PDB file of N, CA, C and O in Angstrom:
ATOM      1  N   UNK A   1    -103.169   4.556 -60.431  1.00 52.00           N
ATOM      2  CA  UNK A   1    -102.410   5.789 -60.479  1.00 52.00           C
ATOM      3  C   UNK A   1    -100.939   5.537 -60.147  1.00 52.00           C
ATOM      4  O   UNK A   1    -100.072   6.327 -60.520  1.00 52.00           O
ATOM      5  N   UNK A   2    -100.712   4.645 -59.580  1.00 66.00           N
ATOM      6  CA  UNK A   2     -99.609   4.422 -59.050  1.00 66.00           C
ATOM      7  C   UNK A   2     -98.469   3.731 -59.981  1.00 66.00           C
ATOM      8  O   UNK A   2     -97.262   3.956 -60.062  1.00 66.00           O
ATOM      9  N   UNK A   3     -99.363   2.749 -60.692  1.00 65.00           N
ATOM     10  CA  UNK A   3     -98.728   2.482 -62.253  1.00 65.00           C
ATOM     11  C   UNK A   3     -98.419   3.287 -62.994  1.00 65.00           C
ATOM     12  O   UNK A   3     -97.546   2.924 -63.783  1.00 65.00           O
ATOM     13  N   UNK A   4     -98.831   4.451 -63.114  1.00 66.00           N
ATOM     14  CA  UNK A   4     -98.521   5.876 -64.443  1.00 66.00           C
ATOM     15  C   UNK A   4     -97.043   5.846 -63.590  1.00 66.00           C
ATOM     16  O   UNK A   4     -95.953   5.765 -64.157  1.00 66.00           O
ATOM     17  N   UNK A   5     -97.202   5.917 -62.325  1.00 64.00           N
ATOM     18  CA  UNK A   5     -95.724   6.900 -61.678  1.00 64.00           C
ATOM     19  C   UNK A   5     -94.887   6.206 -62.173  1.00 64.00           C
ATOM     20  O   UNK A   5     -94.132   6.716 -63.001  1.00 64.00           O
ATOM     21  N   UNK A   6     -94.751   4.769 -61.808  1.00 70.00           N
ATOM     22  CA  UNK A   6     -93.961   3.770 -61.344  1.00 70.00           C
ATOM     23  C   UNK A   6     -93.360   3.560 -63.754  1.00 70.00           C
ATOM     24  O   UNK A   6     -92.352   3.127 -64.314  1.00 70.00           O
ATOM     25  N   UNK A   7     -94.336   3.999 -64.136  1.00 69.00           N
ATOM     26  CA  UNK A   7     -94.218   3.283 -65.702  1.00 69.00           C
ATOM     27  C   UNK A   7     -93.736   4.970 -66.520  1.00 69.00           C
ATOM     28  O   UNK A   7     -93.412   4.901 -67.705  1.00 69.00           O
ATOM     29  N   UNK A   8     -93.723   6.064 -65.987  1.00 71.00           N
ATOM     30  CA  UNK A   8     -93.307   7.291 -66.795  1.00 71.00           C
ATOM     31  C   UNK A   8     -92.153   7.651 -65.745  1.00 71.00           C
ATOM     32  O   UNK A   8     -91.652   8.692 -66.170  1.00 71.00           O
ATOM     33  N   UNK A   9     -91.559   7.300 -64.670  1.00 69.00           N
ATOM     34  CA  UNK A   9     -90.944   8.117 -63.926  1.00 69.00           C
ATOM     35  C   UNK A   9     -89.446   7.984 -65.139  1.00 69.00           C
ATOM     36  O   UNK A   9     -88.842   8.901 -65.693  1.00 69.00           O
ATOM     37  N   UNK A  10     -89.211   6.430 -65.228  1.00 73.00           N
ATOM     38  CA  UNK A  10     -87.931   6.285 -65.777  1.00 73.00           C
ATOM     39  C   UNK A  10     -87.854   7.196 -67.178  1.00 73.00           C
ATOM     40  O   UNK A  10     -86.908   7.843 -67.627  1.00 73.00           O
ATOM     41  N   UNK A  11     -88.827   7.058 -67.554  1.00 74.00           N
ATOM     42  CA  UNK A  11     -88.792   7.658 -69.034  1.00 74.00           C
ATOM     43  C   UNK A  11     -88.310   9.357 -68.650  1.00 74.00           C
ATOM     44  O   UNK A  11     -87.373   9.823 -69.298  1.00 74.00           O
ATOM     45  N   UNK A  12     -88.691   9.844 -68.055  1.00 78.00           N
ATOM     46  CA  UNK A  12     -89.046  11.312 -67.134  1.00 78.00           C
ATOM     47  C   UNK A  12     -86.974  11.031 -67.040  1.00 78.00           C
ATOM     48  O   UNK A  12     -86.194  11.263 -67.965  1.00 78.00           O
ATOM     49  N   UNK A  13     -86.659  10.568 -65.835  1.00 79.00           N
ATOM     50  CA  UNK A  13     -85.692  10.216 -65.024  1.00 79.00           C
ATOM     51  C   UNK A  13     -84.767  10.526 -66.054  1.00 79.00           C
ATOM     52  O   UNK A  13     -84.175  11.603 -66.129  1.00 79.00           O
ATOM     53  N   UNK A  14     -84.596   9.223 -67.146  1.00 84.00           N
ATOM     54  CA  UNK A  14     -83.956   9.078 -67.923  1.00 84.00           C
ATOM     55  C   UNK A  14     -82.954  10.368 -68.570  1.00 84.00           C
ATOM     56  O   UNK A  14     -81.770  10.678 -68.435  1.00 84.00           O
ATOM     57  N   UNK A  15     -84.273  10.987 -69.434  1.00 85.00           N
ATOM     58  CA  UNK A  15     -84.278  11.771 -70.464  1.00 85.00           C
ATOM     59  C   UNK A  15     -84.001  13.428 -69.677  1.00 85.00           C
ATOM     60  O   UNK A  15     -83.956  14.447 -70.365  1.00 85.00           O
ATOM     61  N   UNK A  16     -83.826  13.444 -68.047  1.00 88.00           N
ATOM     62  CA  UNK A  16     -83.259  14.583 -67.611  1.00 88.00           C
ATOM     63  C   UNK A  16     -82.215  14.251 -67.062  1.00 88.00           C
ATOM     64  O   UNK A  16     -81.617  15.215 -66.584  1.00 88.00           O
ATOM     65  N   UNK A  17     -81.521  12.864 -66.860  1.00 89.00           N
ATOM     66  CA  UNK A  17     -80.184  12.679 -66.539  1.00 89.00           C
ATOM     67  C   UNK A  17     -79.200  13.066 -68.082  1.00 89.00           C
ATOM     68  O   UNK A  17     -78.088  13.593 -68.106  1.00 89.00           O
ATOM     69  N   UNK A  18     -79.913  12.675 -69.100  1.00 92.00           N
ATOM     70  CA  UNK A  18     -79.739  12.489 -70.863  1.00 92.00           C
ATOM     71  C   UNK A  18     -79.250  13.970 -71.526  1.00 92.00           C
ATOM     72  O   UNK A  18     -78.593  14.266 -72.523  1.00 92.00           O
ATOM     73  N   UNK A  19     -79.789  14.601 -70.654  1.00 93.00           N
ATOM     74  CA  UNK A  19     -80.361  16.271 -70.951  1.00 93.00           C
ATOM     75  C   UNK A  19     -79.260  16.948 -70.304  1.00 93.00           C
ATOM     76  O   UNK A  19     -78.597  17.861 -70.797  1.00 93.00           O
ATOM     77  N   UNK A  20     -79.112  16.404 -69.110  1.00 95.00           N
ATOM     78  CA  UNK A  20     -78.077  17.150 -67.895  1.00 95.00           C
ATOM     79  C   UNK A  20     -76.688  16.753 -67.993  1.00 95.00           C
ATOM     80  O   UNK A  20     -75.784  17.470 -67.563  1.00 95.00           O
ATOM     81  N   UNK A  21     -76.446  15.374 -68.673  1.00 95.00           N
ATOM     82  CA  UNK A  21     -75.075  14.699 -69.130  1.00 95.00           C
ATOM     83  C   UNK A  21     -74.209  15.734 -68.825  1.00 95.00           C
ATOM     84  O   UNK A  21     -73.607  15.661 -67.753  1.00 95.00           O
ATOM     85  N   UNK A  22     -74.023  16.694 -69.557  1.00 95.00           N
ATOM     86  CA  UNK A  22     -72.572  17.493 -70.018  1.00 95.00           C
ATOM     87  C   UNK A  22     -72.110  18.290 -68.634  1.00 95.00           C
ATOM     88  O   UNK A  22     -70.959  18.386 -68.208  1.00 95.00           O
ATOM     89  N   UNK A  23     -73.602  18.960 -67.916  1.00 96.00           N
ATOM     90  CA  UNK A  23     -73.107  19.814 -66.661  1.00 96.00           C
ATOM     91  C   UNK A  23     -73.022  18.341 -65.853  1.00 96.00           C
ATOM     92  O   UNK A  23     -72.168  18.578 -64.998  1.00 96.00           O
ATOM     93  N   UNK A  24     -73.282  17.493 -65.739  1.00 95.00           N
ATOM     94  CA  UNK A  24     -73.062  16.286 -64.392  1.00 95.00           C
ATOM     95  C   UNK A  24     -71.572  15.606 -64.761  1.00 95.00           C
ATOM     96  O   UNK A  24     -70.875  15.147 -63.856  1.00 95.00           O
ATOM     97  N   UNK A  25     -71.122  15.578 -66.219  1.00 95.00           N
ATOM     98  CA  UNK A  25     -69.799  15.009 -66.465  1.00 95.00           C
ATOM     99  C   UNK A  25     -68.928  16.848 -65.941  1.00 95.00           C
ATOM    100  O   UNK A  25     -67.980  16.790 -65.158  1.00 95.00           O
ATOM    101  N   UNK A  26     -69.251  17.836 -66.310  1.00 95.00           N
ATOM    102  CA  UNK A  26     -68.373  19.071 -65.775  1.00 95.00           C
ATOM    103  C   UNK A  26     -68.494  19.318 -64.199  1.00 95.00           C
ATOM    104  O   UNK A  26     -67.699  20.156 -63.774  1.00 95.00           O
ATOM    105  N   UNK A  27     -69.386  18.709 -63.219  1.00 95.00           N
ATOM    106  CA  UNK A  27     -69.510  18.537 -61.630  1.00 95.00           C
ATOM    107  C   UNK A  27     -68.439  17.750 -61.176  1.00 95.00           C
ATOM    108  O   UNK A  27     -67.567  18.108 -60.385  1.00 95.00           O
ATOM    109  N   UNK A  28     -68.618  16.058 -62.024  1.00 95.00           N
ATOM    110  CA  UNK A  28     -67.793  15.082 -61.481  1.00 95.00           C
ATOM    111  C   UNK A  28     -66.353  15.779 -61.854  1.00 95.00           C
ATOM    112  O   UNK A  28     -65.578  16.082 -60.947  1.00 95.00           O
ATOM    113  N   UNK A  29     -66.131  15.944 -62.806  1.00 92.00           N
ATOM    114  CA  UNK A  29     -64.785  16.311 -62.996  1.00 92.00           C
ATOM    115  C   UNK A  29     -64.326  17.332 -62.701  1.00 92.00           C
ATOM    116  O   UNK A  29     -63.163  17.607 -62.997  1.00 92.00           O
ATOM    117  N   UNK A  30     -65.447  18.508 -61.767  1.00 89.00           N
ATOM    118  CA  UNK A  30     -64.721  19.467 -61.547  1.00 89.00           C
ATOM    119  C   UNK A  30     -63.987  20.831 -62.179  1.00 89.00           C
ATOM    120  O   UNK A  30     -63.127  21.570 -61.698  1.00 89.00           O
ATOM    121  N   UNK A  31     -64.643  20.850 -63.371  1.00 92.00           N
ATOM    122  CA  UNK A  31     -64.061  21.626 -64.098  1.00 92.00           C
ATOM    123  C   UNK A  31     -64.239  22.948 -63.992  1.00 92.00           C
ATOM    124  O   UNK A  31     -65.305  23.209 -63.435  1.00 92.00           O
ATOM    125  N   UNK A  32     -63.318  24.326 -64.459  1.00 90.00           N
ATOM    126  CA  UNK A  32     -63.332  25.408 -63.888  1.00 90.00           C
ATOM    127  C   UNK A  32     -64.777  26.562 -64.308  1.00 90.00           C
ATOM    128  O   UNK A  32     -65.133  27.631 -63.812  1.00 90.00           O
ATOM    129  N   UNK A  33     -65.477  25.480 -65.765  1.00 91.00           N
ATOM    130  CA  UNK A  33     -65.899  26.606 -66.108  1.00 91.00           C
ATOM    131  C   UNK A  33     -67.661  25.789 -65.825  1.00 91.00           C
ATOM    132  O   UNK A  33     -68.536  25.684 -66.684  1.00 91.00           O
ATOM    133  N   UNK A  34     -67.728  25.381 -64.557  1.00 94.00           N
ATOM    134  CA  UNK A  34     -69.030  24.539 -64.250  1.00 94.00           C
ATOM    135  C   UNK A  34     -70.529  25.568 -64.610  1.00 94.00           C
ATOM    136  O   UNK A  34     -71.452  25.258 -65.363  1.00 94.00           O
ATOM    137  N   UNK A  35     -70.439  26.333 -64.122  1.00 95.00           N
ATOM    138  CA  UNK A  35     -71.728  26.992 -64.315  1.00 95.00           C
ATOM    139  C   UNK A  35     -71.450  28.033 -65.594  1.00 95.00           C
ATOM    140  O   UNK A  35     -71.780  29.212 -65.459  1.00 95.00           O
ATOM    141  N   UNK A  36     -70.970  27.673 -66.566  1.00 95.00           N
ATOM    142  CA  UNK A  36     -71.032  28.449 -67.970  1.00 95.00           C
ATOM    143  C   UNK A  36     -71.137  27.252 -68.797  1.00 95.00           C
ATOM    144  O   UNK A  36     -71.539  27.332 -69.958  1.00 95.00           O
ATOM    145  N   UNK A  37     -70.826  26.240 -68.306  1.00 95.00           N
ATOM    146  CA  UNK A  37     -71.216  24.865 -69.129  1.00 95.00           C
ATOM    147  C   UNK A  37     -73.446  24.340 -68.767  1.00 95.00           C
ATOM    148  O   UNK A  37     -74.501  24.125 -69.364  1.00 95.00           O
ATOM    149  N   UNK A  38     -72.821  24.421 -67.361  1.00 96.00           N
ATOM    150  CA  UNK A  38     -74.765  24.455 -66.860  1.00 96.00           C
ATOM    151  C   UNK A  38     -75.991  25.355 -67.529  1.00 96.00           C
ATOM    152  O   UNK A  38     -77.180  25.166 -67.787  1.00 96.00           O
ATOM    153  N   UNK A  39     -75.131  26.331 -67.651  1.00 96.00           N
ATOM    154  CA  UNK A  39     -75.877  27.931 -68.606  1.00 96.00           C
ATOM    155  C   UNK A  39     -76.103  27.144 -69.755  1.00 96.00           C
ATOM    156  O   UNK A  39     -77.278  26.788 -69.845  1.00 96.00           O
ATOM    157  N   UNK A  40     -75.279  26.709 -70.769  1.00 95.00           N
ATOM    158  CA  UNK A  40     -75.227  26.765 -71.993  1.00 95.00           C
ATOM    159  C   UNK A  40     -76.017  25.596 -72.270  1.00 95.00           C
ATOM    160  O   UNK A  40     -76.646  25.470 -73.322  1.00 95.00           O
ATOM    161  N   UNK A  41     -75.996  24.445 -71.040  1.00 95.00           N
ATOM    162  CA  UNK A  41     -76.984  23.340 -71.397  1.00 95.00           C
ATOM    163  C   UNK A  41     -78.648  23.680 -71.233  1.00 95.00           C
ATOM    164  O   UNK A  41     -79.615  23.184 -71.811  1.00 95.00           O
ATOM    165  N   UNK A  42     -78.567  24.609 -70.322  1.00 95.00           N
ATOM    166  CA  UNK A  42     -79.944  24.668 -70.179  1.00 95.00           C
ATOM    167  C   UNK A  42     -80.437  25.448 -71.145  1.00 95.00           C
ATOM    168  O   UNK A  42     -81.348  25.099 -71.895  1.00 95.00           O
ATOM    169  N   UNK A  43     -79.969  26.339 -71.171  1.00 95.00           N
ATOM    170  CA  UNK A  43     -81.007  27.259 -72.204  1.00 95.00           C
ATOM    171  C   UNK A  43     -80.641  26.718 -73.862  1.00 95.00           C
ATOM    172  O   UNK A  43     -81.510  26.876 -74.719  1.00 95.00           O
ATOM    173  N   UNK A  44     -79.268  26.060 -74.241  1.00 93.00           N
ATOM    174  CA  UNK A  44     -79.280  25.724 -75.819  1.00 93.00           C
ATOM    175  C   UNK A  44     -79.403  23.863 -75.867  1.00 93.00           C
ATOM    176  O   UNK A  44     -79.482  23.192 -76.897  1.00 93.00           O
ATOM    177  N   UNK A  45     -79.392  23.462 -74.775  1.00 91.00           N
ATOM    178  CA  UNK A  45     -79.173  22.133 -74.765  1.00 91.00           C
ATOM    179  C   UNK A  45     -80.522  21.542 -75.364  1.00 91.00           C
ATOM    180  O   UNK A  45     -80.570  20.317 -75.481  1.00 91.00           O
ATOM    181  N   UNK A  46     -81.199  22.006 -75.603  1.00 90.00           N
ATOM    182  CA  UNK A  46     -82.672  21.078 -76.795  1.00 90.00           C
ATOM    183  C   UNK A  46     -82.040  21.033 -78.263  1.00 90.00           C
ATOM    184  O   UNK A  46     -82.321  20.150 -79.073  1.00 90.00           O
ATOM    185  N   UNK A  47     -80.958  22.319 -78.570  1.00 92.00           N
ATOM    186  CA  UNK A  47     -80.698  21.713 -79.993  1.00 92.00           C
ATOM    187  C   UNK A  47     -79.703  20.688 -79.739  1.00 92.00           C
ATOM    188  O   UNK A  47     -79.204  20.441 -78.641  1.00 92.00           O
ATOM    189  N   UNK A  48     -79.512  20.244 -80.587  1.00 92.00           N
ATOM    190  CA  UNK A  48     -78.400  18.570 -80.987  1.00 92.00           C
ATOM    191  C   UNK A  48     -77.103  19.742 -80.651  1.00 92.00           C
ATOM    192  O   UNK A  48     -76.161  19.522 -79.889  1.00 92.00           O
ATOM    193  N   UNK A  49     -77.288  20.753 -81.267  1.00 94.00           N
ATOM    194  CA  UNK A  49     -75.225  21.389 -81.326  1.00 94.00           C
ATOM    195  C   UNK A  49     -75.248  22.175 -80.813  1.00 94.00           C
ATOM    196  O   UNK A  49     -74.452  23.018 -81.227  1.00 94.00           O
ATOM    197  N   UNK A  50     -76.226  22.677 -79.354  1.00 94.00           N
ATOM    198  CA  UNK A  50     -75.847  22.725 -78.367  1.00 94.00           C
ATOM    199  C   UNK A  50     -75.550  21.967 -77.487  1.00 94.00           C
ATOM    200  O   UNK A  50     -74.740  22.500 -76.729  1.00 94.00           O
ATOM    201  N   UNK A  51     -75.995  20.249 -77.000  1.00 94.00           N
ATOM    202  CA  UNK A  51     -76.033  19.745 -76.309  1.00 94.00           C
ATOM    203  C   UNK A  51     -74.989  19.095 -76.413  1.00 94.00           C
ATOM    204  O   UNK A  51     -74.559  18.407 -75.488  1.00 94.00           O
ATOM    205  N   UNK A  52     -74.178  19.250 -78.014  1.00 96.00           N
ATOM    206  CA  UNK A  52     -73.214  18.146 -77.971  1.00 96.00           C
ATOM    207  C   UNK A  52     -71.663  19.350 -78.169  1.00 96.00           C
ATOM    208  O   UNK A  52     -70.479  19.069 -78.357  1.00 96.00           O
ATOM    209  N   UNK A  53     -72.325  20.638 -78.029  1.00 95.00           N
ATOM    210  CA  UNK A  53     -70.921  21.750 -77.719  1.00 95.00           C
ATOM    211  C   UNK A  53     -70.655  21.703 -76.169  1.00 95.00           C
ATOM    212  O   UNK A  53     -69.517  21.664 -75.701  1.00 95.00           O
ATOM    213  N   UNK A  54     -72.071  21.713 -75.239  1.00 95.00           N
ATOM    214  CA  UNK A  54     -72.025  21.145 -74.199  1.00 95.00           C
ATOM    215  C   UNK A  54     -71.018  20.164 -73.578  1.00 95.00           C
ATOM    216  O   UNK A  54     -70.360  20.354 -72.555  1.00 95.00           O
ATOM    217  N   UNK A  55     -71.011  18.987 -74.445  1.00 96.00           N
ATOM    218  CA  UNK A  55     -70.830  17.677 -73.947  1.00 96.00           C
ATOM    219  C   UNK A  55     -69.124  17.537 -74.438  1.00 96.00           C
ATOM    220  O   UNK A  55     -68.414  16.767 -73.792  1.00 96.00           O
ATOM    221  N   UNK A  56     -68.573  18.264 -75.516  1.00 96.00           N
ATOM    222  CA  UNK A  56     -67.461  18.337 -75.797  1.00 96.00           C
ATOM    223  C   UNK A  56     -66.552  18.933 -74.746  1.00 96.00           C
ATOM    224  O   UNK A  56     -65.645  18.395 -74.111  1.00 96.00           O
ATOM    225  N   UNK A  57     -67.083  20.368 -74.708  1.00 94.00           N
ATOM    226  CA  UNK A  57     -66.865  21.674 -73.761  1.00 94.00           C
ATOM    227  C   UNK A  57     -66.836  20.506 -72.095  1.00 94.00           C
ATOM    228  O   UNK A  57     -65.938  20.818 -71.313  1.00 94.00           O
ATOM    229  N   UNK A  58     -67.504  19.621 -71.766  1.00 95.00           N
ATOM    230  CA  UNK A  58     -67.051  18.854 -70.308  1.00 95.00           C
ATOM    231  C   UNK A  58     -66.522  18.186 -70.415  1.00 95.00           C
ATOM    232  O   UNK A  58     -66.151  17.750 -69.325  1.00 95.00           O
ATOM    233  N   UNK A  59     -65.986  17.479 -71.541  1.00 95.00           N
ATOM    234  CA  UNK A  59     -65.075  16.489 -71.623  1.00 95.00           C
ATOM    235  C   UNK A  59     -63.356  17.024 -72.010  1.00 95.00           C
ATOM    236  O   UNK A  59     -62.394  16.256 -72.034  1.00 95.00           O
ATOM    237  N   UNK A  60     -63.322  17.964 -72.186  1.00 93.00           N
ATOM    238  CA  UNK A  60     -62.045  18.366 -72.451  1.00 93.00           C
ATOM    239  C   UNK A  60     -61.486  19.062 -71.390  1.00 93.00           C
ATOM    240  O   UNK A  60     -62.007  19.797 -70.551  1.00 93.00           O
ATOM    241  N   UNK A  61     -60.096  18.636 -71.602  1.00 90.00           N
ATOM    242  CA  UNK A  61     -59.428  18.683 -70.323  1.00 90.00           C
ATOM    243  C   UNK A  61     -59.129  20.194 -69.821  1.00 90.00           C
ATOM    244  O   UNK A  61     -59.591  20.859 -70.748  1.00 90.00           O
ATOM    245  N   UNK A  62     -58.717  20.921 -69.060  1.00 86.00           N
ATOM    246  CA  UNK A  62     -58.420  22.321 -68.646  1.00 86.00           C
ATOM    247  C   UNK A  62     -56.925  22.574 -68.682  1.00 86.00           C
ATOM    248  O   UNK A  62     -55.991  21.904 -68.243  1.00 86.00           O
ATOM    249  N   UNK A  63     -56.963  23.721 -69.324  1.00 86.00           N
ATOM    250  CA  UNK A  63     -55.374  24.127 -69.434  1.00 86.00           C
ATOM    251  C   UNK A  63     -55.287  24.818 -68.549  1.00 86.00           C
ATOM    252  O   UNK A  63     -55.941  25.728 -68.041  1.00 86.00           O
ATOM    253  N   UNK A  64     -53.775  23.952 -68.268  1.00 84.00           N
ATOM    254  CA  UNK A  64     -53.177  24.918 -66.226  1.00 84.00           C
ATOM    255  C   UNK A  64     -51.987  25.974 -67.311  1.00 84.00           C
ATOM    256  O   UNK A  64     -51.074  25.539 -68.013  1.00 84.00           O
ATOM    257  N   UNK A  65     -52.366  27.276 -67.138  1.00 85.00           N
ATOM    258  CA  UNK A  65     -51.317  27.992 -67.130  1.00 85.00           C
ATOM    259  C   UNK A  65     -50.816  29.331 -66.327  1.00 85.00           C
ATOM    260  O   UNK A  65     -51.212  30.380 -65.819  1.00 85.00           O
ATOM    261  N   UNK A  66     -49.583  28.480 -66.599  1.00 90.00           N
ATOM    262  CA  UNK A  66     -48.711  29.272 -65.847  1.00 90.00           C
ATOM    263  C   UNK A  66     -47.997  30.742 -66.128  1.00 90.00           C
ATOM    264  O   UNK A  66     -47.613  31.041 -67.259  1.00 90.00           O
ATOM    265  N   UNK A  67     -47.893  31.396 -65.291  1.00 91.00           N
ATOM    266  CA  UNK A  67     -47.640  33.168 -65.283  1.00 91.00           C
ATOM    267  C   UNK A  67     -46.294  33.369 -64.662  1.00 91.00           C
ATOM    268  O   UNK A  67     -46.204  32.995 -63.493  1.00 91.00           O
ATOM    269  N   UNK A  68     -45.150  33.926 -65.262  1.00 91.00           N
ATOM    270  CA  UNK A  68     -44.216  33.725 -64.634  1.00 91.00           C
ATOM    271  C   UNK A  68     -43.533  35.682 -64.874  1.00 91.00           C
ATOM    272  O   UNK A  68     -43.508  36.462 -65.826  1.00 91.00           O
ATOM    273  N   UNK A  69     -43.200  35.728 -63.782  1.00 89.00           N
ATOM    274  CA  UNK A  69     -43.375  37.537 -63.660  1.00 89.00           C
ATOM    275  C   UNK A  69     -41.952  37.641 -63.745  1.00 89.00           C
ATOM    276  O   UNK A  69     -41.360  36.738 -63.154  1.00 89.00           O
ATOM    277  N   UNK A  70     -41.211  38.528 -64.339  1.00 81.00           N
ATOM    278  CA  UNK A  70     -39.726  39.000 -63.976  1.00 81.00           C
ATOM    279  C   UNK A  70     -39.604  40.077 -63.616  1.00 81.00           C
ATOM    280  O   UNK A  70     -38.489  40.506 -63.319  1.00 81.00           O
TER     281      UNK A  70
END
């Protein structure tokens, strides 16, 4: 029994680090829109063009803008 664990965990492991990519690259980097990127992986991230609108959407950088009042 201990062989099943030790021989499916990685496969298991793998394929939910694989899955989670886009919200774990939008954590590390901090980005503003973290839990609307997490949303969108979980519930559309099984299709291919969600997972890879996902994965775009954490890799692109955040626009700082600025508001300037007179």
């Amino acid at each position: 029994m201990q062989l099943l664990g030790i021989f499916f965990f990685p496969f298991f492991g793998f394929g939910c680090v694989m899955y989670f990519l886009p919200t774990l690259i939008a954590l590390v980097g901090d980005k503003q829109d973290k839990l609307t990127i997490f949303l969108l992986n979980f519930f559309l991230g099984w299709s291919v063009i969600g997972w890879i609108v996902c994965l775009v959407w954490a890799l692109k950088t955040d626009q700082i803008v600025t508001v300037r009042y007179q």
